[in-house]
mmCIF file of C-alpha atoms and ligand atoms in Angstrom:
data_model
loop_
_atom_site.group_PDB
_atom_site.id
_atom_site.type_symbol
_atom_site.label_atom_id
_atom_site.label_comp_id
_atom_site.label_asym_id
_atom_site.label_seq_id
_atom_site.Cartn_x
_atom_site.Cartn_y
_atom_site.Cartn_z
ATOM 1 C CA MET U 23 35.411 -29.739 -0.154
ATOM 2 C CA LYS U 24 37.337 -29.279 3.111
ATOM 3 C CA LYS U 25 34.445 -31.018 4.927
ATOM 4 C CA ILE U 26 34.525 -33.999 2.538
ATOM 5 C CA ILE U 27 38.304 -34.429 2.899
ATOM 6 C CA LEU U 28 38.033 -34.243 6.692
ATOM 7 C CA ALA U 29 35.112 -36.739 6.744
ATOM 8 C CA SER U 30 36.929 -39.182 4.420
ATOM 9 C CA PHE U 31 40.049 -38.941 6.569
ATOM 10 C CA THR U 32 37.967 -39.615 9.704
ATOM 11 C CA PHE U 33 36.377 -42.651 8.021
ATOM 12 C CA PHE U 34 39.779 -43.989 6.964
ATOM 13 C CA ILE U 35 41.196 -43.604 10.465
ATOM 14 C CA CYS U 36 38.061 -45.092 12.066
ATOM 15 C CA SER U 37 38.145 -48.108 9.717
ATOM 16 C CA MET U 38 41.784 -48.731 10.534
ATOM 17 C CA TYR U 39 41.675 -48.252 14.259
ATOM 18 C CA GLY U 40 38.086 -49.107 14.977
ATOM 19 C CA THR U 41 37.433 -45.887 16.867
ATOM 20 C CA ARG U 42 33.878 -44.677 16.860
ATOM 21 C CA THR U 43 33.796 -40.909 17.027
ATOM 22 C CA PRO U 44 30.528 -39.642 15.594
ATOM 23 C CA GLU U 45 30.599 -36.633 13.256
ATOM 24 C CA TYR U 46 27.483 -35.271 14.980
ATOM 25 C CA LYS U 47 26.403 -35.653 18.587
ATOM 26 C CA VAL U 48 24.390 -38.875 19.073
ATOM 27 C CA ASP U 49 23.565 -41.022 22.067
ATOM 28 C CA GLN U 50 26.341 -43.506 22.820
ATOM 29 C CA VAL U 51 23.888 -46.382 22.502
ATOM 30 C CA PHE U 52 24.515 -46.217 18.737
ATOM 31 C CA THR U 53 28.306 -46.115 18.791
ATOM 32 C CA ASN U 54 28.702 -48.599 21.655
ATOM 33 C CA ARG U 55 26.893 -51.408 19.813
ATOM 34 C CA TRP U 56 29.150 -53.570 17.717
ATOM 35 C CA SER U 57 29.303 -57.139 16.422
ATOM 36 C CA SER U 58 31.713 -59.088 18.590
ATOM 37 C CA ARG U 59 32.416 -62.765 17.838
ATOM 38 C CA VAL U 60 33.413 -63.831 21.365
ATOM 39 C CA PHE U 61 30.937 -65.159 23.876
ATOM 40 C CA SER U 62 31.251 -65.708 27.603
ATOM 41 C CA LYS U 63 30.427 -69.172 28.927
ATOM 42 C CA GLU U 64 27.952 -67.492 31.267
ATOM 43 C CA PRO U 65 24.444 -68.709 30.380
ATOM 44 C CA VAL U 66 21.759 -66.298 29.181
ATOM 45 C CA LEU U 67 18.579 -66.554 31.225
ATOM 46 C CA THR U 68 15.351 -66.836 29.226
ATOM 47 C CA GLU U 69 14.248 -63.599 30.922
ATOM 48 C CA GLU U 70 17.376 -61.837 29.624
ATOM 49 C CA LEU U 71 16.688 -63.021 26.088
ATOM 50 C CA MET U 72 12.998 -62.062 26.268
ATOM 51 C CA CYS U 73 14.054 -58.540 27.186
ATOM 52 C CA LEU U 74 15.663 -58.260 23.727
ATOM 53 C CA PHE U 75 12.480 -59.510 22.011
ATOM 54 C CA GLU U 76 10.544 -56.975 24.073
ATOM 55 C CA ALA U 77 12.703 -54.206 22.593
ATOM 56 C CA ALA U 78 12.084 -55.621 19.097
ATOM 57 C CA ARG U 79 8.354 -55.585 19.793
ATOM 58 C CA TRP U 80 8.252 -51.789 20.022
ATOM 59 C CA ALA U 81 9.677 -51.158 16.557
ATOM 60 C CA PRO U 82 7.559 -49.134 14.121
ATOM 61 C CA SER U 83 6.001 -50.903 11.123
ATOM 62 C CA SER U 84 3.757 -50.130 8.196
ATOM 63 C CA TYR U 85 0.087 -50.255 9.384
ATOM 64 C CA ASN U 86 1.531 -51.443 12.719
ATOM 65 C CA SER U 87 1.563 -54.862 11.053
ATOM 66 C CA GLN U 88 4.546 -56.128 13.124
ATOM 67 C CA PRO U 89 5.602 -58.687 10.490
ATOM 68 C CA TRP U 90 8.632 -59.938 12.458
ATOM 69 C CA LYS U 91 8.906 -63.507 13.784
ATOM 70 C CA PHE U 92 11.838 -64.985 15.698
ATOM 71 C CA VAL U 93 12.794 -68.636 16.219
ATOM 72 C CA TRP U 94 15.426 -69.121 18.914
ATOM 73 C CA ALA U 95 17.311 -72.106 20.289
ATOM 74 C CA ARG U 96 19.873 -72.835 22.984
ATOM 75 C CA ASN U 97 23.277 -74.288 22.185
ATOM 76 C CA GLY U 98 23.040 -78.028 22.852
ATOM 77 C CA SER U 99 19.460 -78.424 21.615
ATOM 78 C CA ASN U 100 18.483 -80.195 18.360
ATOM 79 C CA GLU U 101 17.049 -76.950 17.027
ATOM 80 C CA PHE U 102 20.338 -75.095 17.631
ATOM 81 C CA THR U 103 22.144 -77.835 15.679
ATOM 82 C CA LYS U 104 19.655 -77.512 12.820
ATOM 83 C CA MET U 105 20.300 -73.764 12.581
ATOM 84 C CA PHE U 106 24.037 -74.158 13.141
ATOM 85 C CA ASN U 107 24.306 -76.662 10.263
ATOM 86 C CA CYS U 108 22.932 -74.032 7.872
ATOM 87 C CA LEU U 109 25.779 -71.583 8.615
ATOM 88 C CA VAL U 110 28.806 -71.197 6.350
ATOM 89 C CA PRO U 111 32.023 -72.671 7.864
ATOM 90 C CA PHE U 112 33.447 -69.214 8.707
ATOM 91 C CA ASN U 113 30.415 -68.468 10.891
ATOM 92 C CA GLN U 114 30.361 -71.972 12.412
ATOM 93 C CA ASP U 115 33.919 -71.379 13.643
ATOM 94 C CA TRP U 116 32.864 -68.675 16.085
ATOM 95 C CA VAL U 117 29.125 -69.374 16.516
ATOM 96 C CA LYS U 118 29.921 -72.740 18.113
ATOM 97 C CA GLN U 119 30.687 -70.741 21.312
ATOM 98 C CA ALA U 120 27.411 -68.806 21.197
ATOM 99 C CA PRO U 121 24.822 -69.761 23.825
ATOM 100 C CA LEU U 122 21.894 -68.875 21.545
ATOM 101 C CA LEU U 123 20.944 -68.678 17.905
ATOM 102 C CA VAL U 124 18.001 -66.682 16.585
ATOM 103 C CA THR U 125 16.499 -66.830 13.098
ATOM 104 C CA ILE U 126 14.659 -63.686 12.013
ATOM 105 C CA ILE U 127 11.707 -64.143 9.684
ATOM 106 C CA SER U 128 9.155 -61.725 8.271
ATOM 107 C CA LYS U 129 5.605 -62.213 7.064
ATOM 108 C CA ASP U 130 5.288 -61.045 3.468
ATOM 109 C CA THR U 131 1.626 -59.963 3.667
ATOM 110 C CA PHE U 132 -0.491 -57.790 5.943
ATOM 111 C CA ASP U 133 -2.775 -59.556 8.435
ATOM 112 C CA HIS U 134 -5.644 -57.125 7.828
ATOM 113 C CA ASN U 135 -6.087 -57.629 4.048
ATOM 114 C CA ASN U 136 -3.639 -60.392 2.981
ATOM 115 C CA GLU U 137 -2.065 -57.970 0.485
ATOM 116 C CA PHE U 138 1.681 -57.988 -0.133
ATOM 117 C CA SER U 139 3.513 -55.660 2.243
ATOM 118 C CA ARG U 140 6.263 -53.781 0.440
ATOM 119 C CA THR U 141 7.921 -53.007 3.773
ATOM 120 C CA HIS U 142 7.892 -56.368 5.571
ATOM 121 C CA SER U 143 11.693 -56.655 5.447
ATOM 122 C CA PHE U 144 12.204 -52.976 6.268
ATOM 123 C CA ASP U 145 9.905 -53.255 9.315
ATOM 124 C CA THR U 146 11.628 -56.432 10.479
ATOM 125 C CA GLY U 147 14.987 -54.696 10.086
ATOM 126 C CA ALA U 148 13.755 -52.030 12.504
ATOM 127 C CA ALA U 149 12.822 -54.752 15.015
ATOM 128 C CA TRP U 150 16.280 -56.325 14.638
ATOM 129 C CA ALA U 151 17.922 -52.943 15.265
ATOM 130 C CA ASN U 152 15.939 -52.551 18.508
ATOM 131 C CA PHE U 153 16.963 -56.088 19.509
ATOM 132 C CA ALA U 154 20.650 -55.411 18.842
ATOM 133 C CA LEU U 155 20.672 -52.049 20.618
ATOM 134 C CA GLN U 156 18.952 -53.499 23.694
ATOM 135 C CA ALA U 157 21.478 -56.346 23.722
ATOM 136 C CA SER U 158 24.322 -53.826 23.707
ATOM 137 C CA LEU U 159 22.680 -51.779 26.481
ATOM 138 C CA ASN U 160 22.448 -54.987 28.548
ATOM 139 C CA GLY U 161 26.108 -55.933 28.037
ATOM 140 C CA MET U 162 25.239 -58.644 25.531
ATOM 141 C CA VAL U 163 26.322 -59.473 22.002
ATOM 142 C CA ALA U 164 23.811 -59.809 19.153
ATOM 143 C CA HIS U 165 25.780 -60.550 15.984
ATOM 144 C CA GLY U 166 23.666 -60.575 12.784
ATOM 145 C CA MET U 167 24.486 -63.035 10.008
ATOM 146 C CA SER U 168 23.548 -63.612 6.380
ATOM 147 C CA GLY U 169 26.247 -66.244 5.863
ATOM 148 C CA PHE U 170 23.975 -69.284 5.824
ATOM 149 C CA ASP U 171 21.873 -71.378 3.443
ATOM 150 C CA TYR U 172 18.523 -69.561 3.271
ATOM 151 C CA ASP U 173 16.685 -72.404 1.475
ATOM 152 C CA LYS U 174 17.970 -75.007 3.893
ATOM 153 C CA ILE U 175 16.962 -73.123 7.029
ATOM 154 C CA LYS U 176 13.480 -72.533 5.640
ATOM 155 C CA LYS U 177 13.079 -76.297 5.347
ATOM 156 C CA GLU U 178 14.809 -77.121 8.641
ATOM 157 C CA LEU U 179 12.577 -74.759 10.620
ATOM 158 C CA SER U 180 9.430 -75.592 8.596
ATOM 159 C CA ILE U 181 8.868 -71.937 7.692
ATOM 160 C CA PRO U 182 5.686 -71.807 5.571
ATOM 161 C CA ASN U 183 5.376 -70.059 2.202
ATOM 162 C CA GLY U 184 4.522 -66.399 2.583
ATOM 163 C CA TYR U 185 7.322 -65.847 5.089
ATOM 164 C CA THR U 186 10.849 -64.639 4.324
ATOM 165 C CA VAL U 187 13.932 -65.656 6.262
ATOM 166 C CA GLU U 188 15.813 -62.384 6.794
ATOM 167 C CA ALA U 189 18.885 -63.170 8.892
ATOM 168 C CA MET U 190 20.290 -65.151 11.775
ATOM 169 C CA VAL U 191 21.733 -63.776 15.014
ATOM 170 C CA ALA U 192 24.236 -65.252 17.447
ATOM 171 C CA VAL U 193 23.436 -64.062 20.969
ATOM 172 C CA GLY U 194 25.305 -64.241 24.260
ATOM 173 C CA LYS U 195 27.245 -62.279 26.826
ATOM 174 C CA GLN U 196 30.520 -60.657 25.841
ATOM 175 C CA GLY U 197 33.473 -63.033 26.199
ATOM 176 C CA LYS U 198 37.258 -62.635 26.242
ATOM 177 C CA GLN U 199 39.281 -62.169 23.062
ATOM 178 C CA LYS U 200 41.629 -65.037 23.938
ATOM 179 C CA ASP U 201 38.740 -67.491 23.361
ATOM 180 C CA LEU U 202 38.404 -66.483 19.692
ATOM 181 C CA PRO U 203 39.992 -68.605 16.899
ATOM 182 C CA SER U 204 43.305 -66.805 16.166
ATOM 183 C CA LYS U 205 42.508 -66.046 12.491
ATOM 184 C CA MET U 206 39.572 -63.899 13.677
ATOM 185 C CA LYS U 207 41.414 -61.920 16.352
ATOM 186 C CA SER U 208 42.307 -59.029 14.035
ATOM 187 C CA MET U 209 38.622 -58.652 13.104
ATOM 188 C CA GLU U 210 37.556 -58.419 16.733
ATOM 189 C CA LYS U 211 37.149 -54.653 17.042
ATOM 190 C CA PRO U 212 34.432 -52.093 16.426
ATOM 191 C CA SER U 213 34.374 -50.974 12.786
ATOM 192 C CA GLY U 214 34.170 -47.437 11.402
ATOM 193 C CA ARG U 215 31.558 -45.924 9.140
ATOM 194 C CA LYS U 216 31.253 -43.986 5.874
ATOM 195 C CA PRO U 217 30.961 -40.234 6.345
ATOM 196 C CA VAL U 218 27.406 -38.864 6.610
ATOM 197 C CA SER U 219 27.955 -36.854 3.410
ATOM 198 C CA ASP U 220 28.351 -40.146 1.508
ATOM 199 C CA PHE U 221 24.729 -41.163 1.993
ATOM 200 C CA VAL U 222 22.715 -38.031 2.789
ATOM 201 C CA PHE U 223 21.660 -35.761 -0.064
ATOM 202 C CA GLU U 224 19.777 -32.486 0.053
ATOM 203 C CA SER U 225 17.161 -32.379 -2.723
ATOM 204 C CA THR U 226 18.957 -34.483 -5.358
ATOM 205 C CA PHE U 227 20.022 -38.116 -5.102
ATOM 206 C CA GLY U 228 23.762 -38.558 -5.332
ATOM 207 C CA LYS U 229 24.636 -34.853 -5.017
HETATM 208 C C1 FMN D 24 22.176 -58.679 8.017
HETATM 209 C C2 FMN D 24 23.594 -58.852 8.492
HETATM 210 C C3 FMN D 24 24.337 -59.928 8.038
HETATM 211 C C4 FMN D 24 25.628 -60.144 8.529
HETATM 212 N N1 FMN D 24 26.303 -61.302 8.179
HETATM 213 C C5 FMN D 24 27.435 -61.615 8.848
HETATM 214 C C6 FMN D 24 27.998 -62.907 8.690
HETATM 215 O O1 FMN D 24 27.483 -63.778 7.995
HETATM 216 N N2 FMN D 24 29.140 -63.189 9.380
HETATM 217 C C7 FMN D 24 29.752 -62.261 10.203
HETATM 218 O O2 FMN D 24 30.770 -62.598 10.812
HETATM 219 N N3 FMN D 24 29.220 -61.025 10.377
HETATM 220 C C8 FMN D 24 28.073 -60.689 9.733
HETATM 221 N N4 FMN D 24 27.480 -59.466 9.939
HETATM 222 C C9 FMN D 24 28.113 -58.453 10.807
HETATM 223 C C10 FMN D 24 28.602 -57.276 9.987
HETATM 224 O O3 FMN D 24 29.784 -57.624 9.320
HETATM 225 C C11 FMN D 24 28.774 -56.059 10.901
HETATM 226 O O4 FMN D 24 27.516 -55.692 11.408
HETATM 227 C C12 FMN D 24 29.383 -54.884 10.158
HETATM 228 O O5 FMN D 24 30.712 -55.163 9.777
HETATM 229 C C13 FMN D 24 29.364 -53.625 10.996
HETATM 230 O O6 FMN D 24 30.047 -53.851 12.185
HETATM 231 P P1 FMN D 24 29.375 -53.617 13.614
HETATM 232 O O7 FMN D 24 28.091 -54.421 13.653
HETATM 233 O O8 FMN D 24 30.396 -54.140 14.588
HETATM 234 O O9 FMN D 24 29.095 -52.180 13.767
HETATM 235 C C14 FMN D 24 26.204 -59.224 9.448
HETATM 236 C C15 FMN D 24 25.444 -58.121 9.866
HETATM 237 C C16 FMN D 24 24.155 -57.941 9.419
HETATM 238 C C17 FMN D 24 23.339 -56.776 9.953
#
């Protein structure tokens, strides 16, 4: 009981102040990554972006099927505008400063037998996590988004049937807070997390 009260208190404080003190010792790569909304004007070299896809490449997947696909575009290109136009207005407000947009897609079936893969989204989520962690390690921002029109982007990017659009990501180098629209400034800080005891159960779900 004491542990639960302490963990809940820690979560409350972390949520309020955005501190990121883990309950158990973990590598700082996990707590240092966060979803900023400010981008530097400094361009991202193609090599720097490919490094993030390289990290995604090494994610585990069911049958090593590697169902992830990524479509990326630079701000200023027609393809960026196509992706940008699918975002909800809240996201457009800050993504307009992002040098790059990435759409993450997964293949619904296995290559080896064309059967439905139950884990195509799960596997692609692992690839996205690698991408985001590598971005953070390299001093970059990779901010995931689901606030967009999924049907529209499928059409805009000519994604064939049998593929699922999973998420979009705004990518760039970390910018300065003063460049963020003022209504978003209060959101611009690392968030806290639920206590481990909230989602880990020994033997019985929910207990
Ligand atoms: C799949 C996914 C969808 C998200 N959608 C949005 C979004 O549409 N707009 C936004 O501003 N942030 C979005 N986020 C960012 C989350 O709000 C953020 O990851 C979460 O609050 C945890 O904060 P942290 O990433 O800084 O640790 C999304 C994140 C993920 C992984």
